[in-house]
Short mmCIF file of the C-alpha atoms (twelve columns), coordinates in Angstrom:
data_MODEL
# 
_entry.id   MODEL 
# 
loop_
_atom_site.group_PDB 
_atom_site.id 
_atom_site.type_symbol 
_atom_site.label_atom_id 
_atom_site.label_alt_id 
_atom_site.label_comp_id 
_atom_site.label_asym_id 
_atom_site.label_seq_id 
_atom_site.Cartn_x 
_atom_site.Cartn_y 
_atom_site.Cartn_z 
_atom_site.pdbx_PDB_model_num 
ATOM 1   C CA . MET A 1   41.752  12.941  -49.973 1 
ATOM 2   C CA . LYS A 2   40.822  15.732  -47.884 1 
ATOM 3   C CA . GLU A 3   37.887  16.724  -49.658 1 
ATOM 4   C CA . ARG A 4   36.496  13.193  -50.043 1 
ATOM 5   C CA . SER A 5   37.176  13.111  -45.956 1 
ATOM 6   C CA . SER A 6   35.436  16.383  -45.739 1 
ATOM 7   C CA . ALA A 7   32.320  15.213  -47.811 1 
ATOM 8   C CA . ALA A 8   32.211  12.217  -45.579 1 
ATOM 9   C CA . THR A 9   31.289  14.208  -42.605 1 
ATOM 10  C CA . VAL A 10  28.463  15.894  -44.225 1 
ATOM 11  C CA . VAL A 11  25.257  14.834  -42.295 1 
ATOM 12  C CA . SER A 12  22.589  13.271  -44.205 1 
ATOM 13  C CA . HIS A 13  19.848  13.951  -41.697 1 
ATOM 14  C CA . PRO A 14  19.025  16.807  -39.455 1 
ATOM 15  C CA . VAL A 15  19.125  14.544  -36.268 1 
ATOM 16  C CA . GLU A 16  22.844  13.781  -37.109 1 
ATOM 17  C CA . ALA A 17  23.690  17.423  -36.321 1 
ATOM 18  C CA . ASP A 18  22.258  17.243  -32.757 1 
ATOM 19  C CA . PRO A 19  24.877  16.680  -30.095 1 
ATOM 20  C CA . ARG A 20  22.776  14.377  -28.529 1 
ATOM 21  C CA . TRP A 21  23.052  12.033  -31.588 1 
ATOM 22  C CA . GLN A 22  26.625  11.846  -31.154 1 
ATOM 23  C CA . ALA A 23  26.233  10.973  -27.440 1 
ATOM 24  C CA . LEU A 24  23.925  8.346   -28.348 1 
ATOM 25  C CA . LEU A 25  26.634  6.923   -30.942 1 
ATOM 26  C CA . SER A 26  29.353  7.159   -28.256 1 
ATOM 27  C CA . ARG A 27  27.110  5.362   -25.635 1 
ATOM 28  C CA . ASP A 28  28.752  7.743   -22.884 1 
ATOM 29  C CA . PRO A 29  27.469  6.859   -19.846 1 
ATOM 30  C CA . ARG A 30  27.756  10.607  -18.504 1 
ATOM 31  C CA . HIS A 31  24.707  11.326  -20.783 1 
ATOM 32  C CA . GLN A 32  22.553  8.425   -19.400 1 
ATOM 33  C CA . ASP A 33  20.083  10.739  -17.420 1 
ATOM 34  C CA . ALA A 34  20.660  13.994  -19.790 1 
ATOM 35  C CA . PHE A 35  17.728  12.690  -22.357 1 
ATOM 36  C CA . VAL A 36  16.001  10.059  -23.752 1 
ATOM 37  C CA . TYR A 37  15.662  8.738   -27.523 1 
ATOM 38  C CA . ALA A 38  12.707  7.416   -29.092 1 
ATOM 39  C CA . VAL A 39  12.460  5.384   -32.237 1 
ATOM 40  C CA . LYS A 40  9.452   5.905   -34.667 1 
ATOM 41  C CA . SER A 41  9.684   2.606   -36.289 1 
ATOM 42  C CA . THR A 42  9.039   0.540   -32.845 1 
ATOM 43  C CA . GLY A 43  7.166   3.324   -30.681 1 
ATOM 44  C CA . LEU A 44  9.733   2.767   -27.785 1 
ATOM 45  C CA . TYR A 45  12.057  4.856   -25.960 1 
ATOM 46  C CA . ALA A 46  15.354  4.453   -24.192 1 
ATOM 47  C CA . ARG A 47  18.420  5.986   -22.265 1 
ATOM 48  C CA . PRO A 48  21.333  6.712   -24.441 1 
ATOM 49  C CA . GLY A 49  23.402  4.385   -22.687 1 
ATOM 50  C CA . THR A 50  20.951  1.463   -23.300 1 
ATOM 51  C CA . ALA A 51  22.723  -1.679  -24.826 1 
ATOM 52  C CA . THR A 52  20.092  -1.718  -27.995 1 
ATOM 53  C CA . ARG A 53  20.945  -2.072  -31.639 1 
ATOM 54  C CA . LEU A 54  21.422  1.734   -32.974 1 
ATOM 55  C CA . PRO A 55  18.381  3.073   -34.909 1 
ATOM 56  C CA . ARG A 56  18.690  4.726   -38.279 1 
ATOM 57  C CA . PRO A 57  18.802  8.522   -37.653 1 
ATOM 58  C CA . GLU A 58  15.874  9.339   -39.451 1 
ATOM 59  C CA . ASN A 59  13.718  7.155   -37.188 1 
ATOM 60  C CA . VAL A 60  14.712  9.036   -34.064 1 
ATOM 61  C CA . GLU A 61  13.265  11.871  -31.825 1 
ATOM 62  C CA . PHE A 62  14.908  12.962  -28.764 1 
ATOM 63  C CA . PHE A 63  13.185  14.212  -25.777 1 
ATOM 64  C CA . ALA A 64  14.166  15.733  -22.436 1 
ATOM 65  C CA . CYS A 65  12.807  13.229  -20.152 1 
ATOM 66  C CA . ALA A 66  10.843  9.820   -20.027 1 
ATOM 67  C CA . GLU A 67  7.669   11.737  -19.098 1 
ATOM 68  C CA . ALA A 68  8.172   13.841  -22.353 1 
ATOM 69  C CA . ALA A 69  8.418   10.583  -24.474 1 
ATOM 70  C CA . GLU A 70  5.425   8.892   -22.990 1 
ATOM 71  C CA . ALA A 71  3.326   12.065  -23.454 1 
ATOM 72  C CA . ALA A 72  4.254   11.945  -27.258 1 
ATOM 73  C CA . GLY A 73  2.875   8.037   -27.208 1 
ATOM 74  C CA . TYR A 74  6.148   6.246   -26.571 1 
ATOM 75  C CA . ARG A 75  6.533   3.298   -24.194 1 
ATOM 76  C CA . PRO A 76  9.874   2.133   -22.587 1 
ATOM 77  C CA . GLY A 77  11.660  -0.415  -24.402 1 
ATOM 78  C CA . LYS A 78  12.245  -3.853  -22.760 1 
ATOM 79  C CA . ARG A 79  15.871  -3.164  -22.432 1 
ATOM 80  C CA . ALA A 80  15.658  -0.077  -20.597 1 
ATOM 81  C CA . ALA A 81  17.434  0.369   -17.341 1 
ATOM 82  C CA . PRO A 82  15.394  -1.199  -14.351 1 
ATOM 83  C CA . ALA A 83  15.408  2.106   -12.548 1 
ATOM 84  C CA . GLN A 84  14.096  3.919   -15.654 1 
ATOM 85  C CA . ARG A 85  11.324  1.260   -16.319 1 
ATOM 86  C CA . GLU A 86  10.114  1.257   -12.651 1 
ATOM 87  C CA . ALA A 87  10.204  4.960   -12.593 1 
ATOM 88  C CA . ALA A 88  7.856   5.249   -15.841 1 
ATOM 89  C CA . GLN A 89  5.649   2.459   -14.544 1 
ATOM 90  C CA . ALA A 90  5.087   4.180   -10.932 1 
ATOM 91  C CA . GLU A 91  4.431   7.381   -13.010 1 
ATOM 92  C CA . ALA A 92  1.796   5.751   -15.126 1 
ATOM 93  C CA . VAL A 93  0.201   4.332   -12.283 1 
ATOM 94  C CA . ALA A 94  0.208   7.523   -10.366 1 
ATOM 95  C CA . ARG A 95  -1.479  9.173   -13.161 1 
ATOM 96  C CA . ALA A 96  -4.171  6.466   -13.098 1 
ATOM 97  C CA . CYS A 97  -4.732  7.019   -9.467  1 
ATOM 98  C CA . ARG A 98  -4.961  10.770  -9.913  1 
ATOM 99  C CA . LEU A 99  -7.334  10.137  -12.636 1 
ATOM 100 C CA . ILE A 100 -9.493  7.842   -10.395 1 
ATOM 101 C CA . GLU A 101 -9.416  10.191  -7.562  1 
ATOM 102 C CA . ALA A 102 -10.732 13.163  -9.920  1 
ATOM 103 C CA . SER A 103 -13.520 11.136  -11.425 1 
ATOM 104 C CA . GLU A 104 -17.153 10.979  -10.103 1 
ATOM 105 C CA . ARG A 105 -17.309 7.429   -11.454 1 
ATOM 106 C CA . LEU A 106 -14.727 4.844   -11.766 1 
ATOM 107 C CA . PRO A 107 -13.222 4.981   -15.230 1 
ATOM 108 C CA . GLY A 108 -13.342 1.618   -17.197 1 
ATOM 109 C CA . LEU A 109 -10.271 -0.590  -17.228 1 
ATOM 110 C CA . PRO A 110 -9.974  0.146   -21.130 1 
ATOM 111 C CA . ALA A 111 -9.814  3.842   -20.436 1 
ATOM 112 C CA . LEU A 112 -7.111  3.647   -17.476 1 
ATOM 113 C CA . ALA A 113 -5.054  1.383   -19.558 1 
ATOM 114 C CA . ARG A 114 -5.209  3.615   -22.780 1 
ATOM 115 C CA . GLU A 115 -3.914  6.635   -20.536 1 
ATOM 116 C CA . ALA A 116 -0.941  4.546   -19.491 1 
ATOM 117 C CA . ASN A 117 -0.437  3.063   -23.062 1 
ATOM 118 C CA . LEU A 118 -0.663  -0.571  -21.816 1 
ATOM 119 C CA . SER A 119 -3.108  -3.342  -22.638 1 
ATOM 120 C CA . PRO A 120 -5.853  -3.765  -20.037 1 
ATOM 121 C CA . TYR A 121 -4.336  -7.002  -18.674 1 
ATOM 122 C CA . HIS A 122 -0.848  -5.663  -18.312 1 
ATOM 123 C CA . PHE A 123 -2.263  -2.359  -16.786 1 
ATOM 124 C CA . HIS A 124 -4.315  -4.236  -14.072 1 
ATOM 125 C CA . ARG A 125 -1.547  -6.485  -13.327 1 
ATOM 126 C CA . LEU A 126 1.072   -3.421  -12.889 1 
ATOM 127 C CA . PHE A 127 -1.460  -1.344  -11.037 1 
ATOM 128 C CA . LYS A 128 -2.058  -4.283  -8.499  1 
ATOM 129 C CA . THR A 129 1.896   -4.556  -8.515  1 
ATOM 130 C CA . VAL A 130 2.525   -1.227  -7.521  1 
ATOM 131 C CA . THR A 131 -0.509  -0.210  -4.996  1 
ATOM 132 C CA . GLY A 132 -1.422  -3.537  -3.860  1 
ATOM 133 C CA . LEU A 133 -4.830  -3.109  -4.988  1 
ATOM 134 C CA . THR A 134 -6.952  -3.654  -8.032  1 
ATOM 135 C CA . PRO A 135 -8.030  -0.292  -9.680  1 
ATOM 136 C CA . ARG A 136 -11.572 -0.813  -8.482  1 
ATOM 137 C CA . ALA A 137 -10.428 -1.743  -4.860  1 
ATOM 138 C CA . TYR A 138 -8.394  1.596   -4.954  1 
ATOM 139 C CA . ALA A 139 -11.379 3.286   -6.125  1 
ATOM 140 C CA . ALA A 140 -13.437 2.080   -3.277  1 
ATOM 141 C CA . ALA A 141 -10.727 2.848   -0.684  1 
ATOM 142 C CA . HIS A 142 -10.373 6.215   -1.998  1 
ATOM 143 C CA . ARG A 143 -14.302 6.773   -1.740  1 
ATOM 144 C CA . ALA A 144 -13.973 5.396   1.736   1 
ATOM 145 C CA . ARG A 145 -11.531 8.009   2.857   1 
ATOM 146 C CA . ARG A 146 -13.626 10.889  1.215   1 
ATOM 147 C CA . LEU A 147 -16.546 9.603   3.042   1 
ATOM 148 C CA . ARG A 148 -14.628 9.534   6.380   1 
ATOM 149 C CA . ASP A 149 -13.604 13.080  5.860   1 
ATOM 150 C CA . GLY A 150 -16.856 14.315  4.401   1 
ATOM 151 C CA . LEU A 151 -18.887 12.773  7.758   1 
ATOM 152 C CA . ALA A 152 -16.397 14.870  9.950   1 
ATOM 153 C CA . SER A 153 -17.071 17.981  8.065   1 
ATOM 154 C CA . ALA A 154 -19.818 18.212  5.719   1 
ATOM 155 C CA . PRO A 155 -23.215 19.745  6.756   1 
ATOM 156 C CA . SER A 156 -25.051 16.311  6.607   1 
ATOM 157 C CA . VAL A 157 -24.748 12.816  6.003   1 
ATOM 158 C CA . THR A 158 -26.507 13.425  2.755   1 
ATOM 159 C CA . ASP A 159 -23.900 15.718  1.553   1 
ATOM 160 C CA . ALA A 160 -21.111 13.623  2.600   1 
ATOM 161 C CA . LEU A 161 -22.287 10.563  0.775   1 
ATOM 162 C CA . TYR A 162 -22.944 12.640  -2.542  1 
ATOM 163 C CA . ALA A 163 -19.572 14.197  -2.189  1 
ATOM 164 C CA . ALA A 164 -17.903 10.806  -1.713  1 
ATOM 165 C CA . GLY A 165 -19.265 9.620   -4.841  1 
ATOM 166 C CA . PHE A 166 -22.316 7.628   -3.655  1 
ATOM 167 C CA . GLY A 167 -25.196 7.849   -6.096  1 
ATOM 168 C CA . SER A 168 -27.791 7.184   -3.366  1 
ATOM 169 C CA . SER A 169 -28.299 6.770   0.369   1 
ATOM 170 C CA . SER A 170 -29.159 2.987   0.027   1 
ATOM 171 C CA . ARG A 171 -25.898 2.311   -1.753  1 
ATOM 172 C CA . LEU A 172 -23.876 3.943   1.252   1 
ATOM 173 C CA . TYR A 173 -25.981 2.210   3.922   1 
ATOM 174 C CA . GLU A 174 -25.444 -1.160  2.350   1 
ATOM 175 C CA . ALA A 175 -21.517 -0.417  2.342   1 
ATOM 176 C CA . ALA A 176 -21.523 1.456   5.571   1 
ATOM 177 C CA . ASP A 177 -20.516 -1.722  7.912   1 
ATOM 178 C CA . GLY A 178 -17.515 -2.546  5.916   1 
ATOM 179 C CA . LEU A 179 -16.455 0.937   5.418   1 
ATOM 180 C CA . LEU A 180 -17.018 2.523   8.852   1 
ATOM 181 C CA . GLY A 181 -17.670 -0.288  11.205  1 
ATOM 182 C CA . MET A 182 -20.885 1.514   12.202  1 
ATOM 183 C CA . SER A 183 -23.675 3.619   10.577  1 
ATOM 184 C CA . PRO A 184 -22.831 6.943   8.823   1 
ATOM 185 C CA . ALA A 185 -24.808 8.718   11.594  1 
ATOM 186 C CA . ASP A 186 -22.783 6.930   14.335  1 
ATOM 187 C CA . TYR A 187 -19.492 7.862   12.668  1 
ATOM 188 C CA . ARG A 188 -20.237 11.255  12.011  1 
ATOM 189 C CA . SER A 189 -21.226 11.613  15.805  1 
ATOM 190 C CA . GLY A 190 -17.734 9.901   16.755  1 
ATOM 191 C CA . GLY A 191 -19.084 6.865   17.489  1 
ATOM 192 C CA . ALA A 192 -21.935 8.190   19.720  1 
ATOM 193 C CA . ARG A 193 -24.524 5.489   20.302  1 
ATOM 194 C CA . GLN A 194 -21.920 2.683   20.067  1 
ATOM 195 C CA . SER A 195 -21.321 0.722   23.039  1 
ATOM 196 C CA . ILE A 196 -17.786 -0.557  23.488  1 
ATOM 197 C CA . ARG A 197 -17.029 -2.592  26.554  1 
ATOM 198 C CA . PHE A 198 -13.332 -2.526  27.974  1 
ATOM 199 C CA . ALA A 199 -11.338 -3.686  30.620  1 
ATOM 200 C CA . ALA A 200 -7.450  -3.070  31.800  1 
ATOM 201 C CA . ALA A 201 -5.411  -5.882  33.228  1 
ATOM 202 C CA . GLN A 202 -1.859  -6.675  33.662  1 
ATOM 203 C CA . CYS A 203 0.060   -9.488  31.766  1 
ATOM 204 C CA . ALA A 204 3.596   -10.488 31.376  1 
ATOM 205 C CA . LEU A 205 4.052   -7.775  28.748  1 
ATOM 206 C CA . GLY A 206 2.940   -5.048  31.021  1 
ATOM 207 C CA . ALA A 207 -0.615  -3.390  30.901  1 
ATOM 208 C CA . ILE A 208 -3.173  -4.482  28.617  1 
ATOM 209 C CA . VAL A 209 -6.420  -2.927  27.631  1 
ATOM 210 C CA . VAL A 210 -8.919  -5.084  25.841  1 
ATOM 211 C CA . ALA A 211 -12.131 -3.537  24.200  1 
ATOM 212 C CA . GLU A 212 -15.093 -5.140  22.383  1 
ATOM 213 C CA . SER A 213 -17.888 -3.882  20.254  1 
ATOM 214 C CA . GLU A 214 -20.923 -5.462  19.049  1 
ATOM 215 C CA . ARG A 215 -18.861 -6.962  16.236  1 
ATOM 216 C CA . GLY A 216 -16.085 -8.398  18.113  1 
ATOM 217 C CA . VAL A 217 -12.747 -7.457  20.059  1 
ATOM 218 C CA . CYS A 218 -11.871 -4.193  18.560  1 
ATOM 219 C CA . ALA A 219 -8.718  -3.336  20.545  1 
ATOM 220 C CA . ILE A 220 -5.906  -5.092  22.210  1 
ATOM 221 C CA . LEU A 221 -3.535  -2.554  23.373  1 
ATOM 222 C CA . LEU A 222 -0.264  -3.142  25.346  1 
ATOM 223 C CA . GLY A 223 2.094   -0.442  27.107  1 
ATOM 224 C CA . ASP A 224 3.402   0.449   30.599  1 
ATOM 225 C CA . ASP A 225 0.597   2.874   31.384  1 
ATOM 226 C CA . PRO A 226 -3.025  1.332   31.530  1 
ATOM 227 C CA . GLU A 227 -4.136  5.405   31.504  1 
ATOM 228 C CA . LEU A 228 -2.291  5.943   28.331  1 
ATOM 229 C CA . LEU A 229 -3.901  2.964   26.619  1 
ATOM 230 C CA . LEU A 230 -7.357  4.069   27.738  1 
ATOM 231 C CA . ARG A 231 -6.953  7.383   26.258  1 
ATOM 232 C CA . ASP A 232 -5.953  5.840   22.896  1 
ATOM 233 C CA . LEU A 233 -8.935  4.032   22.778  1 
ATOM 234 C CA . GLN A 234 -10.989 7.071   23.749  1 
ATOM 235 C CA . ASP A 235 -9.412  8.955   20.914  1 
ATOM 236 C CA . ARG A 236 -10.652 6.352   18.364  1 
ATOM 237 C CA . PHE A 237 -14.237 6.779   19.435  1 
ATOM 238 C CA . PRO A 238 -14.123 10.128  21.490  1 
ATOM 239 C CA . ARG A 239 -18.090 9.872   21.746  1 
ATOM 240 C CA . ALA A 240 -18.614 6.153   22.064  1 
ATOM 241 C CA . GLU A 241 -20.168 5.023   25.173  1 
ATOM 242 C CA . LEU A 242 -17.232 3.462   26.915  1 
ATOM 243 C CA . VAL A 243 -18.710 0.814   29.470  1 
ATOM 244 C CA . GLY A 244 -16.473 -0.696  32.171  1 
ATOM 245 C CA . GLY A 245 -16.468 -4.442  31.786  1 
ATOM 246 C CA . ASP A 246 -18.751 -6.542  33.972  1 
ATOM 247 C CA . ALA A 247 -17.925 -9.905  35.496  1 
ATOM 248 C CA . ALA A 248 -18.910 -11.697 32.313  1 
ATOM 249 C CA . PHE A 249 -16.395 -9.526  30.307  1 
ATOM 250 C CA . GLU A 250 -13.754 -9.780  32.936  1 
ATOM 251 C CA . GLN A 251 -13.657 -13.550 31.760  1 
ATOM 252 C CA . ARG A 252 -13.204 -12.435 28.310  1 
ATOM 253 C CA . VAL A 253 -10.317 -10.192 29.245  1 
ATOM 254 C CA . ALA A 254 -8.634  -13.298 31.153  1 
ATOM 255 C CA . GLN A 255 -9.127  -15.183 27.728  1 
ATOM 256 C CA . VAL A 256 -7.297  -12.698 25.802  1 
ATOM 257 C CA . VAL A 257 -4.646  -12.295 28.480  1 
ATOM 258 C CA . GLY A 258 -4.251  -15.993 28.551  1 
ATOM 259 C CA . PHE A 259 -3.897  -15.910 24.522  1 
ATOM 260 C CA . VAL A 260 -1.117  -13.157 24.941  1 
ATOM 261 C CA . GLU A 261 0.693   -15.176 27.318  1 
ATOM 262 C CA . ALA A 262 0.551   -18.255 24.983  1 
ATOM 263 C CA . PRO A 263 -0.374  -17.289 21.367  1 
ATOM 264 C CA . GLU A 264 -0.092  -20.911 20.130  1 
ATOM 265 C CA . ILE A 265 -3.424  -21.764 21.729  1 
ATOM 266 C CA . GLY A 266 -5.153  -19.460 19.331  1 
ATOM 267 C CA . LEU A 267 -7.968  -16.960 20.187  1 
ATOM 268 C CA . ALA A 268 -11.552 -18.420 19.421  1 
ATOM 269 C CA . LEU A 269 -13.162 -14.841 19.615  1 
ATOM 270 C CA . PRO A 270 -14.579 -12.755 16.634  1 
ATOM 271 C CA . LEU A 271 -12.549 -10.008 15.811  1 
ATOM 272 C CA . ASP A 272 -13.682 -6.316  14.850  1 
ATOM 273 C CA . LEU A 273 -11.113 -5.457  12.193  1 
ATOM 274 C CA . ARG A 274 -11.536 -2.218  10.722  1 
ATOM 275 C CA . GLY A 275 -9.343  -1.116  8.111   1 
ATOM 276 C CA . THR A 276 -8.829  -0.473  4.306   1 
ATOM 277 C CA . ALA A 277 -9.141  -3.496  1.914   1 
ATOM 278 C CA . PHE A 278 -5.142  -3.321  1.449   1 
ATOM 279 C CA . GLN A 279 -4.827  -3.113  5.343   1 
ATOM 280 C CA . GLU A 280 -7.206  -5.903  6.011   1 
ATOM 281 C CA . ARG A 281 -5.369  -8.144  3.450   1 
ATOM 282 C CA . VAL A 282 -1.962  -7.494  5.125   1 
ATOM 283 C CA . TRP A 283 -3.688  -8.607  8.598   1 
ATOM 284 C CA . GLN A 284 -5.162  -11.451 7.034   1 
ATOM 285 C CA . ALA A 285 -1.728  -12.703 5.893   1 
ATOM 286 C CA . LEU A 286 -0.082  -11.772 9.329   1 
ATOM 287 C CA . ARG A 287 -2.917  -14.094 11.102  1 
ATOM 288 C CA . GLU A 288 -1.515  -16.990 8.916   1 
ATOM 289 C CA . ILE A 289 2.120   -16.984 10.214  1 
ATOM 290 C CA . PRO A 290 2.544   -19.750 12.878  1 
ATOM 291 C CA . ALA A 291 3.752   -18.861 16.259  1 
ATOM 292 C CA . GLY A 292 7.498   -19.029 16.442  1 
ATOM 293 C CA . GLN A 293 8.101   -18.159 12.811  1 
ATOM 294 C CA . THR A 294 9.002   -14.757 11.326  1 
ATOM 295 C CA . VAL A 295 8.755   -13.448 7.864   1 
ATOM 296 C CA . SER A 296 9.910   -10.091 6.163   1 
ATOM 297 C CA . TYR A 297 7.869   -7.255  4.944   1 
ATOM 298 C CA . THR A 298 8.768   -8.194  1.655   1 
ATOM 299 C CA . GLU A 299 7.464   -11.754 1.891   1 
ATOM 300 C CA . ILE A 300 4.180   -10.349 3.139   1 
ATOM 301 C CA . ALA A 301 4.180   -8.200  0.150   1 
ATOM 302 C CA . ASN A 302 4.643   -10.988 -1.840  1 
ATOM 303 C CA . ARG A 303 2.050   -13.119 -0.251  1 
ATOM 304 C CA . ILE A 304 -0.708  -10.695 -0.741  1 
ATOM 305 C CA . GLY A 305 0.294   -10.218 -4.611  1 
ATOM 306 C CA . ALA A 306 1.830   -6.754  -4.047  1 
ATOM 307 C CA . PRO A 307 5.606   -7.146  -4.310  1 
ATOM 308 C CA . LYS A 308 6.478   -3.508  -4.489  1 
ATOM 309 C CA . ALA A 309 4.122   -2.422  -1.797  1 
ATOM 310 C CA . VAL A 310 6.582   -3.075  0.968   1 
ATOM 311 C CA . ARG A 311 6.162   0.206   2.587   1 
ATOM 312 C CA . ALA A 312 2.393   0.196   2.462   1 
ATOM 313 C CA . VAL A 313 2.967   -3.331  4.207   1 
ATOM 314 C CA . ALA A 314 4.713   -1.772  7.163   1 
ATOM 315 C CA . GLN A 315 2.312   0.794   7.510   1 
ATOM 316 C CA . ALA A 316 -0.496  -1.530  7.769   1 
ATOM 317 C CA . CYS A 317 1.176   -3.017  10.475  1 
ATOM 318 C CA . GLY A 318 1.691   0.033   12.199  1 
ATOM 319 C CA . ALA A 319 -1.930  0.654   11.881  1 
ATOM 320 C CA . ASN A 320 -2.850  -2.715  13.667  1 
ATOM 321 C CA . ARG A 321 -4.859  -2.042  17.152  1 
ATOM 322 C CA . LEU A 322 -5.065  -5.938  17.704  1 
ATOM 323 C CA . ALA A 323 -1.745  -6.693  19.375  1 
ATOM 324 C CA . VAL A 324 -0.849  -10.727 19.061  1 
ATOM 325 C CA . ALA A 325 -4.345  -11.415 17.559  1 
ATOM 326 C CA . VAL A 326 -3.002  -9.640  14.175  1 
ATOM 327 C CA . PRO A 327 0.639   -10.844 15.030  1 
ATOM 328 C CA . CYS A 328 2.610   -7.672  13.358  1 
ATOM 329 C CA . HIS A 329 5.317   -8.754  15.832  1 
ATOM 330 C CA . ARG A 330 6.083   -11.671 13.731  1 
ATOM 331 C CA . VAL A 331 7.364   -9.518  10.713  1 
ATOM 332 C CA . VAL A 332 10.993  -8.420  10.611  1 
ATOM 333 C CA . ARG A 333 13.430  -6.717  8.384   1 
ATOM 334 C CA . HIS A 334 14.734  -8.775  5.253   1 
ATOM 335 C CA . ASP A 335 18.033  -9.453  7.131   1 
ATOM 336 C CA . GLY A 336 16.217  -10.670 10.154  1 
ATOM 337 C CA . ALA A 337 16.836  -7.539  12.363  1 
ATOM 338 C CA . LEU A 338 13.741  -6.217  14.431  1 
ATOM 339 C CA . SER A 339 12.095  -3.013  13.313  1 
ATOM 340 C CA . GLY A 340 9.443   -0.721  14.649  1 
ATOM 341 C CA . TYR A 341 6.659   -2.174  16.772  1 
ATOM 342 C CA . ARG A 342 3.655   -0.041  17.787  1 
ATOM 343 C CA . TRP A 343 4.065   -1.466  21.524  1 
ATOM 344 C CA . GLY A 344 7.709   -1.341  21.684  1 
ATOM 345 C CA . ILE A 345 10.736  -3.202  20.411  1 
ATOM 346 C CA . GLU A 346 11.489  -4.825  23.664  1 
ATOM 347 C CA . ARG A 347 7.920   -6.353  23.858  1 
ATOM 348 C CA . LYS A 348 8.359   -7.508  20.274  1 
ATOM 349 C CA . ARG A 349 11.777  -9.176  21.238  1 
ATOM 350 C CA . LEU A 350 10.028  -10.850 24.211  1 
ATOM 351 C CA . LEU A 351 7.145   -12.267 22.056  1 
ATOM 352 C CA . LEU A 352 9.330   -13.701 19.533  1 
ATOM 353 C CA . GLU A 353 11.792  -15.174 22.077  1 
ATOM 354 C CA . ARG A 354 8.851   -16.959 24.087  1 
ATOM 355 C CA . GLU A 355 7.438   -18.095 20.865  1 
ATOM 356 C CA . ALA A 356 10.531  -19.642 19.317  1 
ATOM 357 C CA . ALA A 357 11.345  -21.092 22.944  1 
ATOM 358 C CA . ARG A 358 7.784   -22.767 22.851  1 
ATOM 359 C CA . ARG A 359 8.167   -24.197 19.369  1 
ATOM 360 C CA . SER A 360 11.530  -25.687 20.260  1 
ATOM 361 C CA . GLU A 361 9.957   -27.366 23.138  1 
ATOM 362 C CA . ALA A 362 7.207   -28.578 20.937  1 
ATOM 363 C CA . ASP A 363 9.713   -29.883 18.335  1 
ATOM 364 C CA . ALA A 364 12.065  -31.579 20.703  1 
# 
C-alpha cells in the first residue's frame, strides 16, 4: 500500500512539480498577487484564486505578473478579479497612448488594437471609456499640446508646426483657431496683437472681472480682490492688448453681472471656450445642467461617455474660466457634499442655495 501511495505522488508533468501548481490547486488567497497562470488552450490568464475550472497541467504556463502574460500573447479571463481586469485594461490603453505620442502619424485603429490584443471595436470602446476620448481625438489633443509647447520654445512657427506633426503650414492654420484660439504667430508672441476688452465690477459674490475677445466672452472671474483677478487675466495672455471697457462694454458687463445674480435668466452672449476636446465636452455637459440642480462628477463622466474618467472631469471643472456661464458649481461629490471650486467653496455654496431657493419658488 505504501508503495502504491508513493507511486501515486509521482508527477506526470513538470508543471506539477512547480510550487505554484499546488497554490493553484489549493486556491489559497495568500497567493492571489504572487503570480498569474495562463491556459494555452484558451489563450487566457487569471490569478490563482479565480473561481474557474482547473486546467490540465500540460496546458498551464506561469508568469510573475499580468504584464508578462500579456507580453506572451495571453488575455485576461472573463472571470478575472475586477481590479486585475481593470489594471490590465488601463495598462493596454496606456501602451496605446505611448504609441500614439511616439508616432509621427496616428497609427491605424487595427494596429492599435493588435497591440492591445483586442478587436478594433472593443479597443475603440475601451480607449474611450478609460481616456474619455477616441484614439483620434487623443492624438489631436496630444498634437495640440506639442504645438503649444513648441510655439513657446521653438526657433520659429515652422519648426514648431513640423515638430508637432503637422505636415504643412496650411493644415496648421486651418486648425489653429480651434487649437489655440488665435493664429500661431499670435500665440507664440503671448497673445500679442490680440485685443481683449475687460472691466471689473462688484456683484453679490464679490469682485468680478469680465473679459471678451473677438470670439466672445473669454473670462468671468470671481474673487475678493479685483487686482488679483486682473493678474489672472494678464497671466493668460501676457502680451495681449488688454483694453479697459468703454461705455458699450460696461453694458455688457452689467448683463453678465445680472446673469451671475440670477443664472436662470440665461446668458445670450457668445462664449470663447478654449480647451482640449475633452474639456469642451465636459463644459458642454455642465451647461446642460438646469439651475437649481446638481450632479456628481461620476454622472458627468457617464453623460459624456467616459465613465472611468471621473478625475479628468474634476480637472476640467477646475480649468473652467467662465464662472456660472459654465456652471461647474453644480457638480458635487457622489454623496452630495461640496468639493473644490476655483472661486471658493463658500461662493459655490451660496450659488447653489440661491438657485435652489429660486427653483422652489418657481415650483410653488
